[in-house]
Amino acid sequence: MSYNYENVVKSIHEHRRGAYANALPDLDALQQSIEGFATLSRHCPMTPLLWMQYAHDTEGLMEGLMMAESAAEGSSEQHHQGEWRLQKLQSKKSALESSTGILELALAEFSGCAVLQLYYLESLADYVYQCEGLRLFNALNGMVGMEVDDMQATRNKLSAAFQYAWKSVGRGTHVNEGAIVSEIYRLNGSFLLFSLSFAVAASKQNGTGANDDFDTILHQISTLFLEWSKTPMGEGSNDEMIQDMEYIWDEACSLVLSLRVGDEQLEKLKYDLAHQKETLWANIDCERKKTSSLTNILSSYENEIDVAMSNEGIALPTHSYLSQPQDESNSNNDNDVLGKYLQSLRRMSSKWNKILLGDTNSFLLGLGGAETSRAFLKAISFLQNIYQGTMKKGKSVDDTERSSIEYHVAKYKDSVITSLFERAVSECPTVESVWISYMNFLRAEWTLLRNNASEQRHREQELSFALQSTSHRAVRNCPYSCTLFEIRMTTLGLISASNLEPDDITVVIKEATDLGFLTREALLHLRLVAILVVMRKLMSLVSLGTTTASNGIGKDYDEGEEMGVLPAANRKNSTNGTVDYRSLNPTVMEEVQDLIEDIRDMYDEADSYLFNSHTTWSEGRVAFWKHRALAEAYTLCPIAMALERAFNNDNEMDHDMLTDKEAIQCFEKLVKAQKPSHPDSWREYIRYASVSHIYLIGRASNSAQSQPDSTAAAISTLRRTRGLYTRAISCVKKASQTTTAPVESRQSWMGKGIDGTMFQRDYDAALLDLCREYLAFERSGGSEESFFHGLQLVRSKLASWDPAAATIASIPSVHEESHGKRKLEANGITSHPENLFSTIAGNHDDNDEEEYDKKSKRVKVKTNLKQPKKTDGVHRVRIGKLDYPAHPYTIYVSNLSEDTQDMDLVDAFLHEFGAVVHAKILREKLTGKGGHHFHGKSKCAGLIQFEERSSVEDALRRDGEFEVGGRPVKIQRSHLPAVGQVPSGMHRVNPKGEGKVSKRNKLKKSNVDGMEFEVERKGDAGQTPAGGDQHKEKHDVASASSPSSLSLGVLSLKPRGMKQRPKISLDTLNKK
């Protein structure tokens, strides 16, 4: 799809500027602008303001064309004033009908936009005004045969629109847009007054007097006032609320009283209405007090949202929606005919022209970025925590014990969070994280509702529709997001598990491919996810159709099941219960067969996509064949073999060979897809071949004896496994012969996807695992000859392996080199690569090996290998066009939030990956005055240095998955070391007395107090005996101060090799 969004929008603005340059709109320019809107809507979803301008231009164009057509049909003399008035009403009515239809489509996209809700309600109310005006005009002029719309249906539609607006913007999610919300409530009150006046006029005309409709409308007015008082709105939004309520109530009472006859009946009705008002106003005051504390809680988050929107230049000028003067067209004689209540439904053009006719506005254009989305997600996270707490407490907590925010969330449940999400996507429709959080919330609610059988069925249907609609809107607004396309497909599989059609999934794949925004890696990943979604339905269908649990319901494929060998006593206490098996019925068997064919067709489509579009993309081909081989081996082939046995019991072996051959062929293509092969590809192949009794088609010459019988099958499996190991060792690279590509050049999407494990693993680590498994296999299932033959093959591959540059996480027995020297270990083995073979081969007795060498006729191969260079096998990092050696202990972390601090990195990575030596946020350098005393703006990236190499490898495996501050980060190798664990000035300040220096001084003081002693003379009363010489006293002092004379507790607190200087008390000196 080829289009330029900026150019299309710019062209629309130019046509609209020319259309409204004069007092009367230029119809040709309006036609061109509408064509531009149609072109834009075909390619991508429009923003709220563009939808409103589209509706406004359509209304003006239709009205202008109809009036021009009417003027061309006859001369001005033939068109009297009445006919012109009639034509204008009809033209306006038809134009508003088209305009409101467009706005309904806009609300389906952005129901959380308060401005869009208000504009739609005023347009629909204006449509009611035009319809009623047309009806009254025909009645006054005695015209017969003119078609009049069903006014009751139109009023019901407007009433339902008000209810929808309350639910969307009247739940406290638009606190600082209270001026707009108040306009909606005022318009609703005006509409109720019009409905009441219409009922009063009908009663007077029919002479029926008061009826139940009056009480119903008064009840609706009371409900409106209570909802108005419960809605949290910002400062200044409710200044005129009581005055508006007073006006609406007094007007409603005057209409009701106008039908009463008789003084006694009139006085009684006045008393009843006064009492009703007193009760209503008391309830309103009570609700306003509760709403005041709720508003204070929500305002802090609303203020952050306003600041973020203001910083990004998308704040809404709410002053445009304050009280506006009436249009000049309103000050005419229509008030005598239509009534003042009907006039209040007419839309004021002067209020909306400032918004709809401006071409420099930046609000409601979907320009919300990272700052605004973070502010919205912070507020949503706060409400979600409150909601989860109320759900856990349930009904056990009385409403009086809840806080105002807890009571509010418990009352509206998930709808308040959904409304805030809708407001967020109306401001930030192109931010991926908002849609992902929204979809995750809806999926969690749907899962919770499905597991709770007590909930109503219609609520589950509402959530299912919301999931489908939201996932569709998400991919339309963010067509560049692979994650959202994946969520859409998995959502379709979740809510349509019983009636999912593979065509529904392939439509999503076709849409993602046709849009052209995704990379080849993302498109392959989505195809594999689509296959996985259909395969889940296949497994669920087979599992539920073949099992019956103790509760009478079949067990699904994702549930647990106990082993059948458990004793009877243990099976009774099992939490999974017993399972009974049965055969599939023929109808389900046919559906399963169709699904298997659909899945293989989807694989064939992905295969053709790879070969036709990306013929040299070996990594993608490996990912594809790995996925298909595992699916064929463990899911499709076993089910297909069972179906073949059920459909046709004859020639069973031939069918087994055909179906099992499919998996073997896929594994063969997997190991041949890349030259040389990746060790993990062979490990998957060998794992399947070693645990399955596979059957291959024999040669044509001796097909009768080409397959082993049941007795020879186990030994045949050992020989075939040995053959695969031999092929694998010959097809892989030698260790340390490949340089690991930097992380940014790898398929980072695979870190989140289903094939990330193979491409995230280091090649040398995978080769080491393959060699270990080969030798372990030979040790348990081979002879001594085959074992040492395998050992020689392993030595040939690992001869140049350098333990200092390899992944230590997967090699715990390898010792690191220190200071460039090889040290002799405790067991007498040096840290040389050749000693790795003895570790892999196992702990064999040296004497046994010597005896075997003497008896064996094989000549032991001697190797005279050179010491590998220190740079061999070292990871490299490409910066520009140059490659730099990667620092072995440091990683580079990007995609951080601007609010992330240095200590946040320490907290996050220390707990997850191990000890951190250094951590630093990279910031902009400040120069000039004060540049060295202030920290620059964060670059949203940082360096982290660990103590162990394994921590680096563990962190690299979590690239794209690990989150810091709620955001997934990108983790790469770094060629630069980090400095200081936390830069100066970025440490967290500890409370007084808990800092490092305070603790050290306290410990030092306690050591001094514990080591003090007095030197006293031996004898009675503490005096030195006569004849004691100075030498003996000095000897006592020296011996007392020696470490051997001190207690163990004191010694443990004093450094070794240091002596405490003796302290002599004043009493001793005085006695001398």
XYZ file of N, CA and C in Angstrom, residues 959-1047:
267
model
N 17.025 -10.937 26.436
C 16.896 -9.737 25.608
C 15.478 -9.615 25.078
N 14.865 -8.453 25.298
C 13.505 -8.217 24.843
C 12.439 -8.744 25.770
N 12.808 -9.561 26.762
C 11.846 -10.111 27.703
C 11.960 -9.465 29.077
N 13.198 -9.211 29.522
C 13.408 -8.663 30.862
C 12.912 -7.221 30.913
N 12.210 -6.884 31.969
C 11.626 -5.552 32.116
C 12.294 -4.791 33.246
N 12.518 -3.506 33.013
C 13.027 -2.577 34.026
C 12.039 -1.428 34.116
N 11.403 -1.285 35.252
C 10.402 -0.237 35.400
C 9.179 -0.457 34.548
N 8.836 -1.740 34.296
C 7.650 -2.041 33.507
C 7.845 -1.966 32.002
N 9.090 -1.764 31.529
C 9.352 -1.672 30.093
C 10.341 -2.753 29.701
N 10.057 -3.513 28.633
C 11.043 -4.486 28.153
C 12.260 -3.776 27.586
N 13.443 -4.240 27.950
C 14.685 -3.573 27.562
C 15.445 -4.448 26.575
N 16.332 -3.813 25.823
C 17.192 -4.498 24.868
C 18.557 -4.669 25.506
N 19.071 -5.877 25.512
C 20.323 -6.216 26.186
C 21.324 -6.671 25.129
N 22.510 -6.051 25.098
C 23.557 -6.366 24.133
C 24.888 -6.465 24.862
N 25.871 -7.000 24.141
C 27.227 -6.966 24.662
C 27.786 -5.555 24.533
N 28.759 -5.252 25.355
C 29.363 -3.921 25.342
C 30.869 -4.061 25.198
N 31.448 -3.167 24.436
C 32.906 -3.154 24.315
C 33.538 -2.214 25.331
N 32.727 -1.510 26.091
C 33.218 -0.591 27.111
C 32.881 -1.120 28.491
N 33.798 -1.027 29.430
C 33.443 -1.392 30.809
C 32.666 -0.270 31.470
N 31.886 -0.650 32.469
C 31.193 0.374 33.252
C 32.166 0.966 34.258
N 31.805 2.088 34.866
C 32.621 2.733 35.895
C 31.810 2.850 37.148
N 32.484 2.989 38.314
C 31.820 3.074 39.592
C 30.463 2.421 39.660
N 30.167 1.618 40.642
C 28.880 0.939 40.692
C 27.737 1.906 40.478
N 27.794 3.052 41.110
C 26.833 4.121 40.859
C 27.621 5.418 40.821
N 27.469 6.251 39.792
C 28.231 7.498 39.727
C 27.985 8.373 40.942
N 28.942 9.246 41.177
C 28.842 10.138 42.330
C 27.609 11.024 42.221
N 26.894 11.120 43.323
C 25.696 11.931 43.359
C 24.421 11.218 43.010
N 24.528 9.954 42.581
C 23.334 9.205 42.184
C 22.989 8.113 43.178
N 23.668 8.061 44.324
C 23.334 7.078 45.337
C 22.062 7.475 46.059
N 21.397 6.467 46.566
C 20.257 6.745 47.421
C 20.777 7.139 48.802
N 20.172 8.145 49.401
C 20.608 8.630 50.712
C 19.961 7.783 51.791
N 20.799 7.155 52.633
C 20.277 6.352 53.735
C 19.882 7.245 54.894
N 18.945 6.805 55.728
C 18.593 7.574 56.929
C 19.800 7.754 57.832
N 19.724 8.742 58.674
C 20.832 9.052 59.565
C 21.120 7.867 60.477
N 22.385 7.490 60.522
C 22.786 6.372 61.354
C 22.819 5.037 60.653
N 22.305 4.986 59.393
C 22.282 3.727 58.669
C 23.230 3.727 57.479
N 24.040 4.780 57.346
C 24.990 4.823 56.256
C 26.213 3.980 56.526
N 27.057 3.853 55.496
C 28.236 3.007 55.607
C 29.215 3.570 56.627
N 29.429 4.895 56.617
C 30.380 5.514 57.539
C 29.878 5.417 58.970
N 28.581 5.630 59.167
C 28.027 5.556 60.522
C 28.172 4.154 61.100
N 27.890 3.159 60.284
C 28.022 1.781 60.763
C 29.474 1.435 61.063
N 30.383 1.959 60.234
C 31.798 1.673 60.467
C 32.281 2.324 61.755
N 31.863 3.570 62.019
C 32.259 4.235 63.267
C 31.679 3.529 64.479
N 30.438 3.056 64.340
C 29.828 2.344 65.460
C 30.560 1.046 65.756
N 30.940 0.328 64.699
C 31.665 -0.925 64.875
C 33.041 -0.672 65.468
N 33.685 0.390 65.022
C 35.010 0.725 65.534
C 34.956 1.080 67.017
N 33.902 1.789 67.380
C 33.760 2.162 68.784
C 33.511 0.950 69.661
N 32.693 0.020 69.164
C 32.427 -1.189 69.955
C 33.677 -2.041 70.096
N 34.560 -2.046 69.066
C 35.800 -2.803 69.157
C 36.728 -2.200 70.208
N 36.780 -0.891 70.238
C 37.651 -0.229 71.213
C 37.168 -0.502 72.632
N 35.844 -0.428 72.832
C 35.316 -0.680 74.178
C 35.579 -2.110 74.622
N 35.516 -3.047 73.686
C 35.711 -4.444 74.062
C 37.146 -4.788 74.343
N 38.067 -3.985 73.806
C 39.484 -4.321 73.950
C 40.173 -3.534 75.062
N 39.451 -2.651 75.758
C 40.052 -1.892 76.854
C 40.256 -2.782 78.085
N 41.319 -2.590 78.705
C 41.562 -3.281 79.989
C 42.557 -2.452 80.795
N 42.628 -2.689 82.051
C 43.532 -1.968 82.944
C 44.679 -2.879 83.367
N 45.826 -2.282 83.496
C 47.001 -3.016 83.946
C 47.095 -2.853 85.474
N 46.941 -3.946 86.153
C 46.946 -3.909 87.614
C 48.054 -4.818 88.158
N 48.510 -4.489 89.319
C 49.527 -5.310 89.966
C 48.874 -6.457 90.693
N 49.565 -7.611 90.652
C 49.044 -8.773 91.327
C 49.256 -8.630 92.823
N 48.347 -9.156 93.561
C 48.414 -9.086 95.016
C 47.120 -8.616 95.582
N 47.057 -8.450 96.877
C 45.855 -8.000 97.553
C 45.617 -6.542 97.256
N 44.337 -6.194 97.195
C 43.881 -4.805 96.972
C 44.391 -4.275 95.665
N 44.766 -5.194 94.780
C 45.183 -4.753 93.443
C 46.528 -4.116 93.411
N 47.429 -4.280 94.442
C 48.738 -3.654 94.445
C 49.796 -4.631 93.992
N 50.868 -4.104 93.414
C 51.986 -4.939 92.974
C 52.749 -5.428 94.185
N 53.052 -6.726 94.270
C 53.764 -7.227 95.457
C 55.172 -6.674 95.535
N 55.682 -6.680 96.727
C 57.029 -6.143 96.938
C 58.036 -6.976 96.189
N 59.006 -6.334 95.748
C 60.047 -7.024 95.008
C 59.744 -7.151 93.537
N 58.515 -6.750 93.120
C 58.192 -6.822 91.672
C 58.969 -5.795 90.907
N 59.564 -6.172 89.864
C 60.396 -5.256 89.103
C 59.630 -4.717 87.897
N 60.234 -3.749 87.292
C 59.629 -3.118 86.116
C 59.547 -4.085 84.956
N 60.474 -4.975 84.841
C 60.489 -5.885 83.701
C 59.298 -6.823 83.726
N 58.960 -7.292 84.907
C 57.824 -8.208 85.001
C 56.522 -7.501 84.673
N 56.426 -6.246 85.120
C 55.203 -5.497 84.801
C 55.067 -5.278 83.311
N 56.184 -4.964 82.647
C 56.128 -4.786 81.191
C 55.788 -6.086 80.504
N 56.290 -7.189 81.064
C 55.975 -8.481 80.456
C 54.493 -8.804 80.583
N 53.922 -8.442 81.728
C 52.485 -8.672 81.887
C 51.681 -7.836 80.907
N 52.097 -6.611 80.732
C 51.375 -5.756 79.813
C 51.477 -6.291 78.386
N 52.656 -6.711 78.006
C 52.843 -7.228 76.645
C 52.074 -8.503 76.420
N 52.097 -9.364 77.447
C 51.359 -10.607 77.276
C 49.867 -10.376 77.250
N 49.399 -9.375 77.993
C 47.970 -9.092 78.000
C 47.514 -8.512 76.672
N 48.395 -7.773 76.056
C 47.995 -7.156 74.786
C 48.205 -8.058 73.593
N 48.793 -9.216 73.799
C 48.993 -10.132 72.675
C 47.680 -10.781 72.289
N 47.564 -11.232 71.047
C 46.312 -11.849 70.604
C 45.939 -13.094 71.385
N 46.935 -13.834 71.859
C 46.614 -15.064 72.575
C 45.946 -14.815 73.907
N 46.145 -13.624 74.466
C 45.556 -13.327 75.771
C 44.150 -12.777 75.665
N 43.693 -12.433 74.490
C 42.360 -11.858 74.310
C 41.357 -12.959 74.054
N 40.095 -12.621 74.293
C 39.026 -13.587 74.040
C 38.825 -13.739 72.543
